[in-house]
mmCIF file of C-alpha atoms in Angstrom:
data_model
loop_
_atom_site.group_PDB
_atom_site.id
_atom_site.type_symbol
_atom_site.label_atom_id
_atom_site.label_comp_id
_atom_site.label_asym_id
_atom_site.label_seq_id
_atom_site.Cartn_x
_atom_site.Cartn_y
_atom_site.Cartn_z
ATOM 1 C CA SER S 16 -33.187 -20.239 -38.258
ATOM 2 C CA SER S 17 -33.602 -23.823 -37.103
ATOM 3 C CA ASN S 18 -36.153 -26.218 -38.977
ATOM 4 C CA THR S 19 -37.605 -27.417 -35.777
ATOM 5 C CA TRP S 20 -38.671 -25.869 -32.473
ATOM 6 C CA ASN S 21 -39.818 -27.446 -29.353
ATOM 7 C CA VAL S 22 -42.202 -24.994 -27.572
ATOM 8 C CA SER S 23 -44.022 -25.737 -24.138
ATOM 9 C CA GLU S 24 -47.714 -25.752 -24.019
ATOM 10 C CA ASN S 25 -49.340 -22.358 -22.913
ATOM 11 C CA GLU S 26 -46.568 -20.395 -24.492
ATOM 12 C CA ASN S 27 -46.926 -18.027 -27.314
ATOM 13 C CA LYS S 28 -43.474 -17.485 -28.310
ATOM 14 C CA VAL S 29 -41.978 -19.966 -30.618
ATOM 15 C CA GLY S 30 -38.548 -18.170 -31.708
ATOM 16 C CA VAL S 31 -36.747 -15.630 -33.408
ATOM 17 C CA LEU S 32 -36.539 -15.676 -37.267
ATOM 18 C CA THR S 33 -32.975 -15.134 -38.745
ATOM 19 C CA ALA S 34 -31.678 -14.753 -42.197
ATOM 20 C CA THR S 35 -28.498 -13.150 -43.760
ATOM 21 C CA ASP S 36 -28.241 -10.860 -46.637
ATOM 22 C CA ALA S 37 -25.056 -10.468 -48.729
ATOM 23 C CA GLU S 38 -25.625 -6.961 -49.526
ATOM 24 C CA ASP S 39 -26.831 -6.287 -45.646
ATOM 25 C CA GLY S 40 -30.261 -5.252 -46.695
ATOM 26 C CA GLN S 41 -33.276 -4.921 -44.816
ATOM 27 C CA ILE S 42 -35.125 -8.370 -44.594
ATOM 28 C CA THR S 43 -38.679 -8.860 -44.109
ATOM 29 C CA TYR S 44 -40.427 -11.884 -42.988
ATOM 30 C CA ASN S 45 -43.936 -13.408 -43.872
ATOM 31 C CA ILE S 46 -45.892 -16.565 -43.348
ATOM 32 C CA VAL S 47 -46.680 -17.839 -46.829
ATOM 33 C CA ASP S 48 -47.801 -21.466 -46.473
ATOM 34 C CA GLY S 49 -47.970 -24.530 -44.114
ATOM 35 C CA GLU S 50 -50.940 -26.615 -42.948
ATOM 36 C CA ASP S 51 -51.284 -24.525 -39.549
ATOM 37 C CA GLN S 52 -50.124 -21.258 -40.913
ATOM 38 C CA GLU S 53 -53.278 -19.482 -39.625
ATOM 39 C CA LYS S 54 -52.245 -20.543 -36.030
ATOM 40 C CA PHE S 55 -49.049 -18.142 -36.144
ATOM 41 C CA GLN S 56 -48.121 -14.500 -36.563
ATOM 42 C CA ILE S 57 -44.954 -12.772 -36.800
ATOM 43 C CA VAL S 58 -44.266 -9.956 -34.281
ATOM 44 C CA THR S 59 -41.533 -7.017 -34.541
ATOM 45 C CA VAL S 60 -39.975 -7.016 -31.250
ATOM 46 C CA THR S 61 -37.473 -4.002 -30.009
ATOM 47 C CA VAL S 62 -35.624 -3.934 -26.982
ATOM 48 C CA ASN S 63 -32.758 -1.701 -26.342
ATOM 49 C CA ASP S 64 -32.980 -0.456 -30.164
ATOM 50 C CA THR S 65 -32.402 -4.132 -31.034
ATOM 51 C CA VAL S 66 -35.371 -5.263 -33.358
ATOM 52 C CA THR S 67 -35.923 -9.017 -33.831
ATOM 53 C CA TYR S 68 -38.660 -11.027 -35.466
ATOM 54 C CA GLU S 69 -40.559 -13.475 -33.164
ATOM 55 C CA LEU S 70 -42.811 -16.216 -34.806
ATOM 56 C CA GLN S 71 -45.473 -16.615 -32.298
ATOM 57 C CA PHE S 72 -48.879 -18.548 -31.890
ATOM 58 C CA ILE S 73 -51.699 -16.335 -32.046
ATOM 59 C CA THR S 74 -53.384 -18.480 -29.241
ATOM 60 C CA ALA S 75 -51.218 -20.322 -26.777
ATOM 61 C CA PRO S 76 -51.335 -24.021 -27.619
ATOM 62 C CA ASP S 77 -52.757 -26.667 -25.169
ATOM 63 C CA PHE S 78 -51.072 -30.054 -25.400
ATOM 64 C CA GLU S 79 -54.146 -31.800 -24.364
ATOM 65 C CA ASN S 80 -56.287 -30.257 -26.763
ATOM 66 C CA ALA S 81 -54.013 -30.033 -29.893
ATOM 67 C CA GLY S 82 -54.929 -27.775 -32.621
ATOM 68 C CA ASP S 83 -52.607 -28.713 -35.563
ATOM 69 C CA TYR S 84 -54.271 -30.001 -38.447
ATOM 70 C CA ASP S 85 -53.631 -33.692 -37.806
ATOM 71 C CA LEU S 86 -54.135 -33.122 -33.842
ATOM 72 C CA GLY S 87 -50.477 -34.564 -33.205
ATOM 73 C CA ASN S 88 -49.134 -31.391 -31.555
ATOM 74 C CA ASP S 89 -46.752 -30.808 -34.479
ATOM 75 C CA TYR S 90 -47.453 -27.719 -36.213
ATOM 76 C CA THR S 91 -46.071 -26.829 -39.883
ATOM 77 C CA VAL S 92 -45.974 -23.278 -41.073
ATOM 78 C CA THR S 93 -43.687 -22.087 -44.087
ATOM 79 C CA VAL S 94 -41.987 -18.379 -43.575
ATOM 80 C CA SER S 95 -40.043 -16.110 -46.180
ATOM 81 C CA ALA S 96 -37.376 -13.874 -45.750
ATOM 82 C CA SER S 97 -36.930 -11.241 -48.651
ATOM 83 C CA ASP S 98 -34.792 -8.388 -48.961
ATOM 84 C CA GLY S 99 -36.977 -6.961 -51.391
ATOM 85 C CA VAL S 100 -35.859 -8.299 -54.483
ATOM 86 C CA LEU S 101 -35.053 -12.169 -54.017
ATOM 87 C CA ALA S 102 -36.842 -14.352 -51.221
ATOM 88 C CA VAL S 103 -36.288 -17.670 -49.628
ATOM 89 C CA THR S 104 -38.652 -19.767 -47.823
ATOM 90 C CA GLN S 105 -38.368 -22.235 -44.959
ATOM 91 C CA ASP S 106 -40.493 -25.242 -43.858
ATOM 92 C CA LEU S 107 -41.008 -25.087 -39.999
ATOM 93 C CA THR S 108 -42.158 -27.618 -37.445
ATOM 94 C CA VAL S 109 -43.351 -26.409 -34.073
ATOM 95 C CA SER S 110 -43.569 -29.201 -31.719
ATOM 96 C CA VAL S 111 -45.637 -28.659 -28.484
ATOM 97 C CA THR S 112 -44.505 -30.189 -25.401
ATOM 98 C CA ASN S 113 -46.639 -30.894 -22.548
ATOM 99 C CA VAL S 114 -46.317 -29.288 -18.995
ATOM 100 C CA GLU S 115 -48.106 -31.245 -16.429
ATOM 101 C CA SER S 116 -49.757 -28.784 -13.947
ATOM 102 C CA GLY S 117 -51.062 -29.561 -10.096
ATOM 103 C CA PRO S 118 -54.537 -30.592 -9.418
ATOM 104 C CA VAL S 119 -57.525 -28.239 -9.872
ATOM 105 C CA PHE S 120 -60.176 -27.926 -7.262
ATOM 106 C CA LEU S 121 -63.638 -28.654 -8.041
ATOM 107 C CA SER S 122 -65.373 -28.314 -4.568
ATOM 108 C CA PRO S 123 -66.011 -24.676 -3.255
ATOM 109 C CA ILE S 124 -63.973 -22.435 -1.510
ATOM 110 C CA ALA S 125 -66.995 -21.377 0.903
ATOM 111 C CA LYS S 126 -69.335 -23.567 2.539
ATOM 112 C CA ALA S 127 -72.143 -23.014 5.208
ATOM 113 C CA VAL S 128 -73.301 -25.556 7.710
ATOM 114 C CA TYR S 129 -75.667 -25.546 10.458
ATOM 115 C CA GLU S 130 -74.588 -25.362 13.862
ATOM 116 C CA ASN S 131 -74.174 -29.141 16.152
ATOM 117 C CA GLU S 132 -73.167 -30.892 12.693
ATOM 118 C CA THR S 133 -69.625 -32.050 12.306
ATOM 119 C CA SER S 134 -69.957 -33.003 8.340
ATOM 120 C CA VAL S 135 -68.860 -30.093 6.346
ATOM 121 C CA MET S 136 -68.035 -31.518 2.658
ATOM 122 C CA THR S 137 -66.274 -33.902 0.458
ATOM 123 C CA LEU S 138 -63.357 -32.218 -1.250
ATOM 124 C CA SER S 139 -62.962 -32.835 -5.255
ATOM 125 C CA ALA S 140 -60.169 -32.173 -7.623
ATOM 126 C CA SER S 141 -59.010 -32.772 -11.160
ATOM 127 C CA ASP S 142 -55.811 -33.504 -12.771
ATOM 128 C CA ASP S 143 -54.783 -33.157 -16.288
ATOM 129 C CA GLU S 144 -52.733 -36.779 -16.556
ATOM 130 C CA ASP S 145 -55.904 -38.313 -14.367
ATOM 131 C CA ASP S 146 -53.465 -39.077 -11.587
ATOM 132 C CA GLN S 147 -54.962 -40.135 -8.219
ATOM 133 C CA ILE S 148 -55.221 -37.256 -5.537
ATOM 134 C CA THR S 149 -55.170 -37.324 -1.871
ATOM 135 C CA PHE S 150 -56.214 -34.431 0.290
ATOM 136 C CA SER S 151 -54.764 -33.074 3.370
ATOM 137 C CA ILE S 152 -54.976 -30.066 5.908
ATOM 138 C CA SER S 153 -51.892 -27.716 5.439
ATOM 139 C CA GLY S 154 -52.635 -24.649 7.248
ATOM 140 C CA GLY S 155 -55.241 -21.914 8.102
ATOM 141 C CA ALA S 156 -56.271 -20.279 11.488
ATOM 142 C CA ASP S 157 -58.636 -22.867 12.381
ATOM 143 C CA ALA S 158 -56.818 -25.772 10.806
ATOM 144 C CA SER S 159 -56.885 -27.637 14.262
ATOM 145 C CA ALA S 160 -60.707 -27.831 14.703
ATOM 146 C CA PHE S 161 -61.101 -30.137 11.444
ATOM 147 C CA THR S 162 -60.350 -33.399 10.301
ATOM 148 C CA LEU S 163 -59.650 -34.550 6.558
ATOM 149 C CA THR S 164 -59.397 -38.108 5.113
ATOM 150 C CA PRO S 165 -56.912 -38.718 2.321
ATOM 151 C CA GLU S 166 -60.512 -39.244 0.184
ATOM 152 C CA GLY S 167 -61.256 -35.463 0.954
ATOM 153 C CA VAL S 168 -64.053 -35.913 3.515
ATOM 154 C CA LEU S 169 -63.788 -32.652 5.569
ATOM 155 C CA SER S 170 -65.532 -32.566 9.167
ATOM 156 C CA PHE S 171 -65.249 -30.734 12.380
ATOM 157 C CA ASN S 172 -63.721 -32.655 15.338
ATOM 158 C CA THR S 173 -66.494 -31.214 17.571
ATOM 159 C CA THR S 174 -69.854 -30.081 16.627
ATOM 160 C CA PRO S 175 -69.381 -26.316 16.026
ATOM 161 C CA ASP S 176 -71.781 -23.655 18.322
ATOM 162 C CA TYR S 177 -73.005 -20.777 16.157
ATOM 163 C CA GLU S 178 -73.098 -18.766 19.656
ATOM 164 C CA THR S 179 -69.311 -19.616 20.395
ATOM 165 C CA ASN S 180 -68.002 -19.123 16.693
ATOM 166 C CA ASN S 181 -69.876 -18.785 13.624
ATOM 167 C CA GLY S 182 -66.725 -18.620 11.054
ATOM 168 C CA TYR S 183 -63.784 -20.904 10.270
ATOM 169 C CA SER S 184 -60.966 -20.786 7.927
ATOM 170 C CA LEU S 185 -58.198 -23.663 6.738
ATOM 171 C CA VAL S 186 -55.836 -24.267 3.792
ATOM 172 C CA VAL S 187 -56.409 -27.605 2.248
ATOM 173 C CA THR S 188 -53.606 -29.245 -0.240
ATOM 174 C CA ALA S 189 -54.592 -31.844 -3.235
ATOM 175 C CA THR S 190 -51.485 -33.936 -3.933
ATOM 176 C CA GLU S 191 -50.864 -36.402 -6.846
ATOM 177 C CA SER S 192 -50.481 -39.439 -4.527
ATOM 178 C CA ALA S 193 -50.094 -42.122 -7.769
ATOM 179 C CA THR S 194 -50.676 -42.542 -11.577
ATOM 180 C CA GLN S 195 -54.149 -43.445 -12.937
ATOM 181 C CA SER S 196 -52.910 -47.070 -13.014
ATOM 182 C CA GLY S 197 -51.215 -46.888 -9.299
ATOM 183 C CA GLY S 198 -47.762 -45.982 -10.428
ATOM 184 C CA VAL S 199 -45.370 -44.001 -8.260
ATOM 185 C CA ILE S 200 -45.100 -40.122 -9.299
ATOM 186 C CA SER S 201 -41.337 -39.090 -8.451
ATOM 187 C CA ASN S 202 -42.172 -35.437 -8.368
ATOM 188 C CA PRO S 203 -45.850 -35.049 -7.480
ATOM 189 C CA ASN S 204 -47.723 -31.753 -8.131
ATOM 190 C CA SER S 205 -49.732 -30.321 -5.643
ATOM 191 C CA SER S 206 -52.206 -27.298 -5.163
ATOM 192 C CA ASP S 207 -53.624 -25.138 -2.116
ATOM 193 C CA GLN S 208 -56.944 -23.882 -1.660
ATOM 194 C CA ASN S 209 -58.350 -21.621 1.018
ATOM 195 C CA ILE S 210 -61.590 -22.745 2.493
ATOM 196 C CA THR S 211 -64.087 -20.414 4.455
ATOM 197 C CA ILE S 212 -66.710 -22.346 6.642
ATOM 198 C CA THR S 213 -69.542 -20.415 7.955
ATOM 199 C CA ILE S 214 -71.971 -21.724 10.687
ATOM 200 C CA ALA S 215 -75.911 -21.070 10.134
ATOM 201 C CA ASP S 216 -77.844 -20.486 13.532
ATOM 202 C CA LEU S 217 -80.237 -23.363 14.314
ATOM 203 C CA ASN S 218 -83.439 -22.317 16.205
ATOM 204 C CA GLU S 219 -83.179 -24.284 19.498
ATOM 205 C CA ARG S 220 -86.141 -24.818 21.666
ATOM 206 C CA PRO S 221 -86.381 -22.788 24.826
ATOM 207 C CA GLU S 222 -85.101 -24.070 28.141
ATOM 208 C CA MET S 223 -87.618 -23.646 31.018
ATOM 209 C CA THR S 224 -85.628 -21.919 33.763
ATOM 210 C CA SER S 225 -88.545 -21.468 36.415
ATOM 211 C CA PRO S 226 -88.469 -23.739 39.380
ATOM 212 C CA SER S 227 -91.030 -26.782 38.885
ATOM 213 C CA ALA S 228 -94.038 -26.424 41.487
#
């Protein structure tokens, strides 16, 4: 086995442990030492009668919240391979690499607004790299009824009327537009969210229909 493995965050599998024995004896593997040994386990995997031994994280690592002993995303563990009589150990370093994900919406997926009001809500989203985010309408049955500014202000184009239509749906997209410092992102990530808008009835004053005297 190699002494250093690179693993993407959010993945449990680290790699397959391998060793050879001159007498072709059965080899067993164990975790025996290392600053981060409690983070790992060895799992026996059988596929089509072939048995392998995988070193795995017990809990998938998170690059943004490093869990190794010095919080540097380099986990150290020592494993042993034994034929039942003799054993050999190997110090391993598992380096966790970052996987950038798309923006995560913080604003709700459903909103109720009173009829005769155009304002709906202001969308918001977070990004694991703190990149700047812009918003756009990307679909939905009632997309044409709305306007969305790049800053996330969602509103009706015309005031809704409960008696005419009391439910709307659209799809909005949050896209990384620039780095936190304003730099260009060559391959920006994006995320979609389905939003449902419900129109609440507003008690309107009655209209006099009888002729005046």
